[in-house]
Tab-separated table of C-alpha atoms in Angstrom:
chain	number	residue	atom	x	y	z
A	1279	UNK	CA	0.000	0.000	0.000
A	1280	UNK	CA	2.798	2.085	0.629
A	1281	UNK	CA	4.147	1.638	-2.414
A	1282	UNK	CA	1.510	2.335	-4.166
A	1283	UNK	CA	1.055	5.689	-2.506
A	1284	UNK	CA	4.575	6.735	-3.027
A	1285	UNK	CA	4.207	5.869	-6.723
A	1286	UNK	CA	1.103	8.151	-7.042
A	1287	UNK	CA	2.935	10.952	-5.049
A	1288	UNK	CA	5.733	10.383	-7.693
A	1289	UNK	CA	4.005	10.595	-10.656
A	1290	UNK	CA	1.904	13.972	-9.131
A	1291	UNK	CA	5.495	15.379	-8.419
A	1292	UNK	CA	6.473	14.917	-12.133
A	1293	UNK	CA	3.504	16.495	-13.166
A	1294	UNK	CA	3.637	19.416	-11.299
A	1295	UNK	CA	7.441	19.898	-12.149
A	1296	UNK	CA	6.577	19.585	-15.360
A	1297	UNK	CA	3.684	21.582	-15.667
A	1298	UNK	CA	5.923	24.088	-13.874
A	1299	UNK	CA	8.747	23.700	-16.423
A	1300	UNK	CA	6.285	24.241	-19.460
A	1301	UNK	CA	4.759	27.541	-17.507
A	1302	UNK	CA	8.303	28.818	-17.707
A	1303	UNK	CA	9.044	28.245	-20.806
A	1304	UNK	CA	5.894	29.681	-22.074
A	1305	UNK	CA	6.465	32.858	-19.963
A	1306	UNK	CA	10.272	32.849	-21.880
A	1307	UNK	CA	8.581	32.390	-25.275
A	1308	UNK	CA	6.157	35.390	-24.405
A	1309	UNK	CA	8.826	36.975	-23.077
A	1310	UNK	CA	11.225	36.887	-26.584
A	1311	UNK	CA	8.361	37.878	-28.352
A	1312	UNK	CA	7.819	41.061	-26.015
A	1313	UNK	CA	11.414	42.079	-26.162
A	1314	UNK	CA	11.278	41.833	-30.344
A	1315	UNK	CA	8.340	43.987	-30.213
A	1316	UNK	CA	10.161	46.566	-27.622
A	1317	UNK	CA	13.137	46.605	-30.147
A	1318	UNK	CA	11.051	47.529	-32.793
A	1319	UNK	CA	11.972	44.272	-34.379
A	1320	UNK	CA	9.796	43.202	-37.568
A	1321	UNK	CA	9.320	39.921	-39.150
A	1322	UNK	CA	11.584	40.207	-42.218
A	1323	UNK	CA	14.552	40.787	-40.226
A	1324	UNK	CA	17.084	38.314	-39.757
A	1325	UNK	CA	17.830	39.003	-35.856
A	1326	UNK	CA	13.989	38.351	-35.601
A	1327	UNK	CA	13.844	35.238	-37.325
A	1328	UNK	CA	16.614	33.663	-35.409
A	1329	UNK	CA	14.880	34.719	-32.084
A	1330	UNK	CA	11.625	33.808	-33.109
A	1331	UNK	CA	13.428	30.279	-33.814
A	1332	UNK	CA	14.458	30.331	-30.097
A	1333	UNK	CA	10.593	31.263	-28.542
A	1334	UNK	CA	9.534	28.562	-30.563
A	1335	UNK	CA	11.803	25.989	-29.068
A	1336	UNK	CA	10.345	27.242	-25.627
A	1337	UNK	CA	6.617	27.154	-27.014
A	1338	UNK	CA	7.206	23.415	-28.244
A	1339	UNK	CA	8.674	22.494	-24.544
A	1340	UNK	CA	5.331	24.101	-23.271
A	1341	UNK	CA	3.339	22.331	-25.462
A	1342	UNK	CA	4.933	18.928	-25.485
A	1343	UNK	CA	4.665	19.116	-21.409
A	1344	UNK	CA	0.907	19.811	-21.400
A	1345	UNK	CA	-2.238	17.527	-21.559
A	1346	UNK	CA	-4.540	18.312	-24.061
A	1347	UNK	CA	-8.083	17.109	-24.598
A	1348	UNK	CA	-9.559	15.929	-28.062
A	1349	UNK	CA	-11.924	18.860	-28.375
A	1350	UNK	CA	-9.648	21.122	-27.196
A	1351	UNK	CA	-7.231	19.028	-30.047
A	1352	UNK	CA	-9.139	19.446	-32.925
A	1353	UNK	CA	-9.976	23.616	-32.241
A	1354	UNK	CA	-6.368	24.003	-32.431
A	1355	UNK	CA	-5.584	21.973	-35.185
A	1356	UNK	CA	-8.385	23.622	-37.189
A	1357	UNK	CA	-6.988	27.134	-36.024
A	1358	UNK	CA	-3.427	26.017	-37.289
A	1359	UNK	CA	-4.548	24.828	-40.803
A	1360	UNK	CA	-6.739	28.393	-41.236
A	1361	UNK	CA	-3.694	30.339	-39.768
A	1362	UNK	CA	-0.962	28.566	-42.331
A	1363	UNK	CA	-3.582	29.134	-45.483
A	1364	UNK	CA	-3.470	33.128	-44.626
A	1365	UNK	CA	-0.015	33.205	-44.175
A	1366	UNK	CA	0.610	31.317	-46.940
A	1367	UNK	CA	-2.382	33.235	-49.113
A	1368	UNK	CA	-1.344	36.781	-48.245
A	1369	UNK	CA	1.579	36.499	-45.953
A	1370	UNK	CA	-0.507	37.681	-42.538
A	1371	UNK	CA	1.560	36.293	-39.874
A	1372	UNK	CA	-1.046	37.365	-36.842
A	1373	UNK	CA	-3.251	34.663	-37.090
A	1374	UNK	CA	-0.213	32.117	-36.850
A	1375	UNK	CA	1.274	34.194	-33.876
A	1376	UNK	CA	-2.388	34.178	-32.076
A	1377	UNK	CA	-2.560	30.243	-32.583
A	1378	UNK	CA	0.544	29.205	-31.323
A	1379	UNK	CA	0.050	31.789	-28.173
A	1380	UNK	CA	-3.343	30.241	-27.776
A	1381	UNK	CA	-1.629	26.385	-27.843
A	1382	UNK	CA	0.632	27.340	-24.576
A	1383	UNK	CA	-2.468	29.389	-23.073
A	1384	UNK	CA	-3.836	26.390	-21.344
A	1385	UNK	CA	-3.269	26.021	-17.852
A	1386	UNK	CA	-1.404	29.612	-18.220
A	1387	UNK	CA	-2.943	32.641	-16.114
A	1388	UNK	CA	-2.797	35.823	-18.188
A	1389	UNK	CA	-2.101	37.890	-15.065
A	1390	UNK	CA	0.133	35.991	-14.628
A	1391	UNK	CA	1.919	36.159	-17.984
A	1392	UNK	CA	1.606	39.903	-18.367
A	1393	UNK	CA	3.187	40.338	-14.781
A	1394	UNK	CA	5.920	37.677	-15.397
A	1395	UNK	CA	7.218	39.712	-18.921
A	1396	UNK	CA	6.381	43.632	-18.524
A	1397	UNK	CA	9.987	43.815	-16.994
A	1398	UNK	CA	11.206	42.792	-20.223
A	1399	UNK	CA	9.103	44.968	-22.087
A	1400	UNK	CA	9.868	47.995	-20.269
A	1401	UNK	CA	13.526	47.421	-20.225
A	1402	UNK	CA	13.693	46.694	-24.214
A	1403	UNK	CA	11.580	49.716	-24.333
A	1404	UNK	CA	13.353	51.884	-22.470
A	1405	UNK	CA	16.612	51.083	-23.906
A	1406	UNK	CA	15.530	52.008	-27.588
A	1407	UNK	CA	14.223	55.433	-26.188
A	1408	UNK	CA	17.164	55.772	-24.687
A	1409	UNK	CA	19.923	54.849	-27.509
A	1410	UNK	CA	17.867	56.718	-29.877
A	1411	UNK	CA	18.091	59.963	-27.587
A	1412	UNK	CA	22.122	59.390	-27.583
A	1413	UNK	CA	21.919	58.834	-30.990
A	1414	UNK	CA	23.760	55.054	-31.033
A	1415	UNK	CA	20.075	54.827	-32.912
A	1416	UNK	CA	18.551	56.827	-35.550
A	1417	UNK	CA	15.992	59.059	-33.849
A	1418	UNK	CA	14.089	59.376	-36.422
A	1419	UNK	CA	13.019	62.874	-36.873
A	1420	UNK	CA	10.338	63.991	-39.631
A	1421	UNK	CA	7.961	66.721	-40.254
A	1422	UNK	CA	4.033	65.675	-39.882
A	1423	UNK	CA	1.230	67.755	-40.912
A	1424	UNK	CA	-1.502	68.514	-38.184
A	1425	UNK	CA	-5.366	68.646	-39.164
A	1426	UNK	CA	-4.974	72.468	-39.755
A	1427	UNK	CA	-1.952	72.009	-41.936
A	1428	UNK	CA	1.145	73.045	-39.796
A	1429	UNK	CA	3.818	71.409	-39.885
A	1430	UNK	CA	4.808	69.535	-36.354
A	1431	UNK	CA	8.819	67.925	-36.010
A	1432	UNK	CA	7.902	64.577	-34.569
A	1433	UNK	CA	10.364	61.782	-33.358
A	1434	UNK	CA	10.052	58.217	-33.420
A	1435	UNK	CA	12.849	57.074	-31.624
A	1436	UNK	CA	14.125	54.057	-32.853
A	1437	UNK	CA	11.306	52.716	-34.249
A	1438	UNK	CA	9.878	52.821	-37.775
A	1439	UNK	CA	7.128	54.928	-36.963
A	1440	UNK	CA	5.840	57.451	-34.642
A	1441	UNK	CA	2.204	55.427	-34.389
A	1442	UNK	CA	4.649	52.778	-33.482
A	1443	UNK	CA	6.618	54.576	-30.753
A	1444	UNK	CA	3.113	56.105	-28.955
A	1445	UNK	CA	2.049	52.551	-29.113
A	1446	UNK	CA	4.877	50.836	-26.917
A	1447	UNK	CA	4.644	53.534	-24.735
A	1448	UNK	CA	0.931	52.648	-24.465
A	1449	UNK	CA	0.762	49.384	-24.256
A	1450	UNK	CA	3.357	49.541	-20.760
A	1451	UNK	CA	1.026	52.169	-19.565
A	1452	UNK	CA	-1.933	49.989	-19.657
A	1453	UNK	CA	-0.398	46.885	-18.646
A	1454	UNK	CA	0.867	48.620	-15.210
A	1455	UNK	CA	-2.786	49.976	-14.823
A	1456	UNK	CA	-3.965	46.010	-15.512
A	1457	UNK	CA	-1.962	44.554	-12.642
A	1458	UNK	CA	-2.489	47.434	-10.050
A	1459	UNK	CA	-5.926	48.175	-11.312
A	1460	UNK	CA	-7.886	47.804	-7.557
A	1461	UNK	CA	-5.262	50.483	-6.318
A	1462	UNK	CA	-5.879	53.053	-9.360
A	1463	UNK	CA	-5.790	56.449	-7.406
A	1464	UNK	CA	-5.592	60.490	-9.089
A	1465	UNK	CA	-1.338	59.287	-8.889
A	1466	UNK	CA	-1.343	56.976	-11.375
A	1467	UNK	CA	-3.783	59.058	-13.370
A	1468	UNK	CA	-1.607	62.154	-12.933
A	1469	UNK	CA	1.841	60.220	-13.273
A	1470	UNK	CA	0.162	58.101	-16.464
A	1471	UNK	CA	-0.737	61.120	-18.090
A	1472	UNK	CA	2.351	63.341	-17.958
A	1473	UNK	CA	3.830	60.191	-20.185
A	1474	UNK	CA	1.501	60.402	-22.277
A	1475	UNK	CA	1.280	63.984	-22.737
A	1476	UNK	CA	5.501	63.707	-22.995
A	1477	UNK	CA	4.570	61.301	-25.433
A	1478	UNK	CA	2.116	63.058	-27.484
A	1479	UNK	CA	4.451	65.825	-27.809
A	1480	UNK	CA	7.346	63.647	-29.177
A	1481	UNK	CA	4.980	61.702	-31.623
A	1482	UNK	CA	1.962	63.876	-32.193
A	1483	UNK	CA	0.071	60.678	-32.057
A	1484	UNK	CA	-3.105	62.238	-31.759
A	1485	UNK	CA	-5.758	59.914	-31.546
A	1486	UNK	CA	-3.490	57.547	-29.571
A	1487	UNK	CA	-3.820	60.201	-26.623
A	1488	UNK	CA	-7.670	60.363	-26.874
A	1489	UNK	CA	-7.664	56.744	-26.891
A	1490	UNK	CA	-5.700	56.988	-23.381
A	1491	UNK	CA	-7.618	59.299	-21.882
A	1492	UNK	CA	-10.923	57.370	-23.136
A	1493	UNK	CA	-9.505	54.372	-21.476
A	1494	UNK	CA	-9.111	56.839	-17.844
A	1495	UNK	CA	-13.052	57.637	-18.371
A	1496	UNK	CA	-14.156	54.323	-18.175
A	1497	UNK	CA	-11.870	52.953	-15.365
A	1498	UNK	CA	-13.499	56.189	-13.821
A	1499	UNK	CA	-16.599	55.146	-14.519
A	1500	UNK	CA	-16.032	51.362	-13.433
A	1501	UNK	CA	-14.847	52.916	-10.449
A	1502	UNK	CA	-18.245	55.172	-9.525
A	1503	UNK	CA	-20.593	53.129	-11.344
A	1504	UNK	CA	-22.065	50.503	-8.686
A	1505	UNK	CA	-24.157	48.254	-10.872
A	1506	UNK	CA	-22.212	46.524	-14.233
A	1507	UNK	CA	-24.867	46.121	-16.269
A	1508	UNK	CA	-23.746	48.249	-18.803
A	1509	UNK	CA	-20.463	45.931	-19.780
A	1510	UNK	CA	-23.167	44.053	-21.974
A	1511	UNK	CA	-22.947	46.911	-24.046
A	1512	UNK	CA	-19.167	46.924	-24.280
A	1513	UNK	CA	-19.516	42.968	-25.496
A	1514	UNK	CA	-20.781	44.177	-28.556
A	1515	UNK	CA	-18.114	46.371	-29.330
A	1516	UNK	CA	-15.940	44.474	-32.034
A	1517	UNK	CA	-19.065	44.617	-34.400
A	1518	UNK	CA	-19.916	48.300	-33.975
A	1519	UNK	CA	-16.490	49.338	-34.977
A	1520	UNK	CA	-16.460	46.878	-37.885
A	1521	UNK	CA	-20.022	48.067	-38.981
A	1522	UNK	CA	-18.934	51.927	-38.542
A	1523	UNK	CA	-15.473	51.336	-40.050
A	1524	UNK	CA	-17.236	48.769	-43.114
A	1525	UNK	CA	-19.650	52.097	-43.829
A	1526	UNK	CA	-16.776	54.690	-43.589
A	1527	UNK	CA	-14.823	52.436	-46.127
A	1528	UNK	CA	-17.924	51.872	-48.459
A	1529	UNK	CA	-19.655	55.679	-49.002
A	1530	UNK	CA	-16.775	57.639	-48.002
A	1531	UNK	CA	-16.479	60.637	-50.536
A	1532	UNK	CA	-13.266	63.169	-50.927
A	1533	UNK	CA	-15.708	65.772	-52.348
A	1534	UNK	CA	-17.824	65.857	-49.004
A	1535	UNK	CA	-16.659	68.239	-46.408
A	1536	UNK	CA	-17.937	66.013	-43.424
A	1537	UNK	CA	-16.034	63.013	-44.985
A	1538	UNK	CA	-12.867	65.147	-45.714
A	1539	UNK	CA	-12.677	66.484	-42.011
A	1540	UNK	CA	-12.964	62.852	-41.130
A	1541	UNK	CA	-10.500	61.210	-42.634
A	1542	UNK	CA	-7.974	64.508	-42.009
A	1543	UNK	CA	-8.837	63.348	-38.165
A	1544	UNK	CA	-7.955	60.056	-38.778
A	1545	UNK	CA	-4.795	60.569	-41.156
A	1546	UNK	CA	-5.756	59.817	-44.670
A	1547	UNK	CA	-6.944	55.849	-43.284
A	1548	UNK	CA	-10.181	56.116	-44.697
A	1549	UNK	CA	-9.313	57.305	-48.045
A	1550	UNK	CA	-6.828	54.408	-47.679
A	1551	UNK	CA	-8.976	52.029	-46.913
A	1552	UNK	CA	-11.866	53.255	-49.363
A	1553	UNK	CA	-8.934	53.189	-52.610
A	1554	UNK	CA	-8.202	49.442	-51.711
A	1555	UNK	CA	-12.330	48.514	-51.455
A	1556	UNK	CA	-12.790	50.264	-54.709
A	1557	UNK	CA	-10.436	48.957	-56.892
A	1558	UNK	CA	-10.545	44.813	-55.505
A	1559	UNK	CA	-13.997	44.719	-53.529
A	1560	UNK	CA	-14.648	42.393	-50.853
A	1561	UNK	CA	-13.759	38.511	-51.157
A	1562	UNK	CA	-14.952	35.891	-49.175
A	1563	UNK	CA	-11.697	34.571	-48.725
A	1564	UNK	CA	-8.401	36.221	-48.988
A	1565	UNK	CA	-6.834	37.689	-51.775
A	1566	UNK	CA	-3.402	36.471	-53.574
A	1567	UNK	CA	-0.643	37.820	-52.004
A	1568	UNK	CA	0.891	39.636	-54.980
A	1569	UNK	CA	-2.249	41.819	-55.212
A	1570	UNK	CA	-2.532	42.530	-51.616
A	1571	UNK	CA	1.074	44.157	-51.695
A	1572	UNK	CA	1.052	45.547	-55.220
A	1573	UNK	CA	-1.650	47.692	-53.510
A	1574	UNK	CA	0.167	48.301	-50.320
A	1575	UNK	CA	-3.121	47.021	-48.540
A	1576	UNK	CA	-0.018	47.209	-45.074
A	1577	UNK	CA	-0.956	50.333	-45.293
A	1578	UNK	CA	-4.628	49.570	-44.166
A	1579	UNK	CA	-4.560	50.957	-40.355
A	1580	UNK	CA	-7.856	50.146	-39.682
A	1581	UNK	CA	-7.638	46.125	-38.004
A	1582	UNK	CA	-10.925	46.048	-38.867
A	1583	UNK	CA	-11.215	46.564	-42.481
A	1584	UNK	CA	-7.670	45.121	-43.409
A	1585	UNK	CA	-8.983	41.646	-41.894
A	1586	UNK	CA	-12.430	42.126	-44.145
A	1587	UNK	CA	-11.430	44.241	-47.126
A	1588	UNK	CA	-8.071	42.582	-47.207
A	1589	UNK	CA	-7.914	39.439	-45.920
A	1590	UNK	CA	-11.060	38.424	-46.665
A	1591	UNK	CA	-14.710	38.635	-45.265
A	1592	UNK	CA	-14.697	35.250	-43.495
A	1593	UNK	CA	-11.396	36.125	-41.256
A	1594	UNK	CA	-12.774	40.033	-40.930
A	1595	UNK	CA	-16.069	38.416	-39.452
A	1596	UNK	CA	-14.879	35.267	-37.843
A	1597	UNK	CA	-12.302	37.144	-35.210
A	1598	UNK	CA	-15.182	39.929	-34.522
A	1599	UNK	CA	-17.198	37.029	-34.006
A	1600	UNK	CA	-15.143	35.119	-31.853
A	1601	UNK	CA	-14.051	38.277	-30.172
A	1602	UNK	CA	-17.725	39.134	-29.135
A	1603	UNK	CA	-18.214	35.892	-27.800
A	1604	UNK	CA	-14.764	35.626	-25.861
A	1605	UNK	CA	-16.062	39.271	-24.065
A	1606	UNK	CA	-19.632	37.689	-23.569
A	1607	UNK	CA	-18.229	35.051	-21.740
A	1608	UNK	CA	-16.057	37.255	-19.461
A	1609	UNK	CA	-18.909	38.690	-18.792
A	1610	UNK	CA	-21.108	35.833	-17.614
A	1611	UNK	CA	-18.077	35.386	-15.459
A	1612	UNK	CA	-18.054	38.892	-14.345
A	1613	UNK	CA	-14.788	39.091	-15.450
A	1614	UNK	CA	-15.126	42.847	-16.074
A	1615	UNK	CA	-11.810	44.422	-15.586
A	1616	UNK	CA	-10.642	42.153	-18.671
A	1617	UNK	CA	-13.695	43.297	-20.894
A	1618	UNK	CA	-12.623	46.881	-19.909
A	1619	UNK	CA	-8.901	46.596	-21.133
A	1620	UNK	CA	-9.973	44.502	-24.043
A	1621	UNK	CA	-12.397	47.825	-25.375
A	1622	UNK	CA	-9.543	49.799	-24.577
A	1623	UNK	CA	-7.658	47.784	-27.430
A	1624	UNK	CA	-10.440	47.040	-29.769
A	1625	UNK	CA	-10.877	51.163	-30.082
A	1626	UNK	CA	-7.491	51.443	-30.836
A	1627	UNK	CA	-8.034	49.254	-33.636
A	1628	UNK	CA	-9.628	51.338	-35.367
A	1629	UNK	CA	-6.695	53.492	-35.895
A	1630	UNK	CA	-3.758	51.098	-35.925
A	1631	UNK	CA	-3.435	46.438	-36.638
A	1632	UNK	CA	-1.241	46.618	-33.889
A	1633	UNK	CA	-4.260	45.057	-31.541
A	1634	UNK	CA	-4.297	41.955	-33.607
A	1635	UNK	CA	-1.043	40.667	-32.464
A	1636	UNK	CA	-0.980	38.920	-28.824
A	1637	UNK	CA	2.037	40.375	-27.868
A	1638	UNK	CA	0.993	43.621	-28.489
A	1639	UNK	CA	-2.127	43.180	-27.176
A	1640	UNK	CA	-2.005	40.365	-24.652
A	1641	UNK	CA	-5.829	40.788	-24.243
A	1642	UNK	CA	-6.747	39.443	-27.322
A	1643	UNK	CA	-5.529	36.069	-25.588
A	1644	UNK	CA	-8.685	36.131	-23.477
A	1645	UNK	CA	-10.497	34.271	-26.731
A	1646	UNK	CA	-9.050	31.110	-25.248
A	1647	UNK	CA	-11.593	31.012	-22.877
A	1648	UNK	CA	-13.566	29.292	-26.120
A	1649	UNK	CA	-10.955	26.570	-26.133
A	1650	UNK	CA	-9.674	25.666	-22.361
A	1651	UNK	CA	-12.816	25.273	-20.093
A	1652	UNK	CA	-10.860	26.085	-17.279
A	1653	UNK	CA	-9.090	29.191	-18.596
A	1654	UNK	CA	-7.484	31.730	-15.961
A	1655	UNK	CA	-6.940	35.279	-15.776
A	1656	UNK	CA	-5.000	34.856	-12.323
A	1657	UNK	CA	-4.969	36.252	-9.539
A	1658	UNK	CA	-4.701	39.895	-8.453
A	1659	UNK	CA	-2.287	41.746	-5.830
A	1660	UNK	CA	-5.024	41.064	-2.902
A	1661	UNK	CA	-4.857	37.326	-3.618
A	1662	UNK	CA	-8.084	37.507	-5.006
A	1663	UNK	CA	-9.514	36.691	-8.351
A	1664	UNK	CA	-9.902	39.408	-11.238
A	1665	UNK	CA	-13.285	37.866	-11.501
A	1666	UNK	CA	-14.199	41.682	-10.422
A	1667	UNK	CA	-17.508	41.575	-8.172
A	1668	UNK	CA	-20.291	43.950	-8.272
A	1669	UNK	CA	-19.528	46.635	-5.828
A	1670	UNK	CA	-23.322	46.180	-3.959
A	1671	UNK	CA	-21.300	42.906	-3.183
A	1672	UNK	CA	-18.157	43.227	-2.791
């Protein structure tokens, strides 16, 4: 009898060490990927290759150590075969990236994850800022014009864009709101917002700044607010912004004023946008690759309307689909802080595809809550869960 008990402690000993060995390797995988993306690292480059080589090796340990069921089997599989066909098709690499994220995911908090790699992310960060400002990097000055047709010296320090530089800045910001979101006081609001503002005035990312301060209103509002009710609303999100981005892209006009001011606001993305939809349409599935670069469809901002116009409308409405349903879910769990920082990102899709890639957006990992029945956000500072009560109960 002994023995027997000392063979079942055994074997629940390996399992944990191993389960705890895959963990960290997932969390290093993550954690190469977020350090890329800090570097301003893209995909063509040879540096990233060869590192994305290495977070791969770490991904397969993760995967190779975890127990997976046969439904939970076959939704991965079938998101792997989809993800290969649009890479192969027209060379989009996010879908790939959000799959093999999604095949660690299981058994993997996402508190967890974001708190175990933002040190990474602000250090790679940092450093490029930094370097740039020394000028062992190219800082990356250029002239952009405002809506009222000055002429602003922006720099994007390091990276290959200013959109991109506001972005990373961001995405830290919100991340350290995320983990210390039940202590949120007027500090971090004052402290968060003199980056930004610092920020703002190095980029003149405009609409990234309304974006953060639009995020501030509704953690302001989650705060004050007693009853949730209203986070149904926020559920539905992903579709309004694809509806009011597909008619933007459909009827916009260069000859009417309203449409004009519009797309000044927005920086020429729905002229953009509206040339590609004119001259190849909408396709169920996605287009060949050599069109979809021939017409510099990277150039499509919008998340939304480069995954329908571009990519195809079965991908544009399948992820809006799957995202809405994701949110609903978090819901039903009361899960609301995670809705809230997920709306965050799905408005800033509108303006940049950035929020389509799980590193960059870490919430769009939540969606695995559709494959792992037992998927975690983790715990918060107070040892409780982020399942975020009603305050009437809390």
């Amino acid at each position: 009898m002994n023995r027997m008990l000392k063979k079942v402690t055994d074997i629940k000993q390996n399992r944990e060490a191993l389960a705890l060995l895959g963990t960290t390797c997932f969390c290093t995988y993550y954690g190469i990927m977020g350090m890329l993306k800090a570097f301003g690292y893209v995909s063509y480059e040879p540096f990233y290759q060869l590192a994305f080589v290495l977070a791969l090796a770490f991904l397969a340990v993760k995967v190779l150590t975890t127990r997976y069921t046969m439904r939970e089997f076959l939704i991965l599989y079938l998101l792997l075969a989809a993800s290969v066909y649009y890479w192969i098709r027209v060379g989009e690499k996010n879908v790939l990236l959000i799959t093999l994220t999604l095949w660690g995911m299981k058994n993997v908090d996402l508190r967890g994850l974001i708190r175990s790699t933002i040190g990474l992310r602000f250090f790679g960060t940092a450093l490029m800022i930094l370097l740039s400002c020394i000028g062992i990097f190219d800082i990356q000055k250029s002239v952009d014009t405002a809506t009222d047709f000055s002429a602003r010296t922006v720099y994007a320090l390091g990276y290959e864009k200013t959109n991109t530089t506001f972005y990373a800045i961001f995405l830290l910001m919100v991340l350290f709101l995320y983990l210390h979101y039940e202590r949120l006081n007027l500090w971090h609001f004052f402290a968060t917002s003199a980056i930004c503002y610092v920020a703002f005035r190095v980029t003149f990312c405009r609409t990234g700044m309304i974006v953060f301060f639009g995020m501030w209103g509704l953690i302001l509002l989650d705060k004050i607010w007693r009853k949730k009710t209203y986070y149904k609303l926020f559920c539905f999100q992903a579709p309004f912004f694809w509806a009011a981005s597909l008619i933007a892209t459909i009827f916009y006009q260069r000859s009417n004023p309203l449409w004009f001011q519009l797309n000044r606001i927005f920086n020429g993305r729905i002229e953009i946008t509206n040339n590609y939809y004119k001259a190849y349409g909408i396709t169920l599935l996605a287009k060949p690759a050599q069109i979809f670069w021939d017409m510099g469809a990277s150039t499509v901002d919008n998340m939304y309307m480069y995954l329908f116009v571009c990519c195809g409308a079965l991908l544009g409405l399948g992820v809006v689909a799957v995202v809405t349903w994701a949110q609903w879910k978090l819901y039903r769990q009361r899960k609301t802080t995670e809705i809230l920082f997920l709306t965050v990102f799905l408005v800033y899709a509108i303006l940049e595809q950035s929020p389509f890639n799980p590193v960059l957006n870490p919430f769009l990992l939540v969606v695995g809550n559709l494959i792992y029945q037992n998927f975690r956000v983790g715990e918060n500072e107070f040892g409780g869960k982020t399942e975020i009560a009603h305050p009437a109960s809390a």
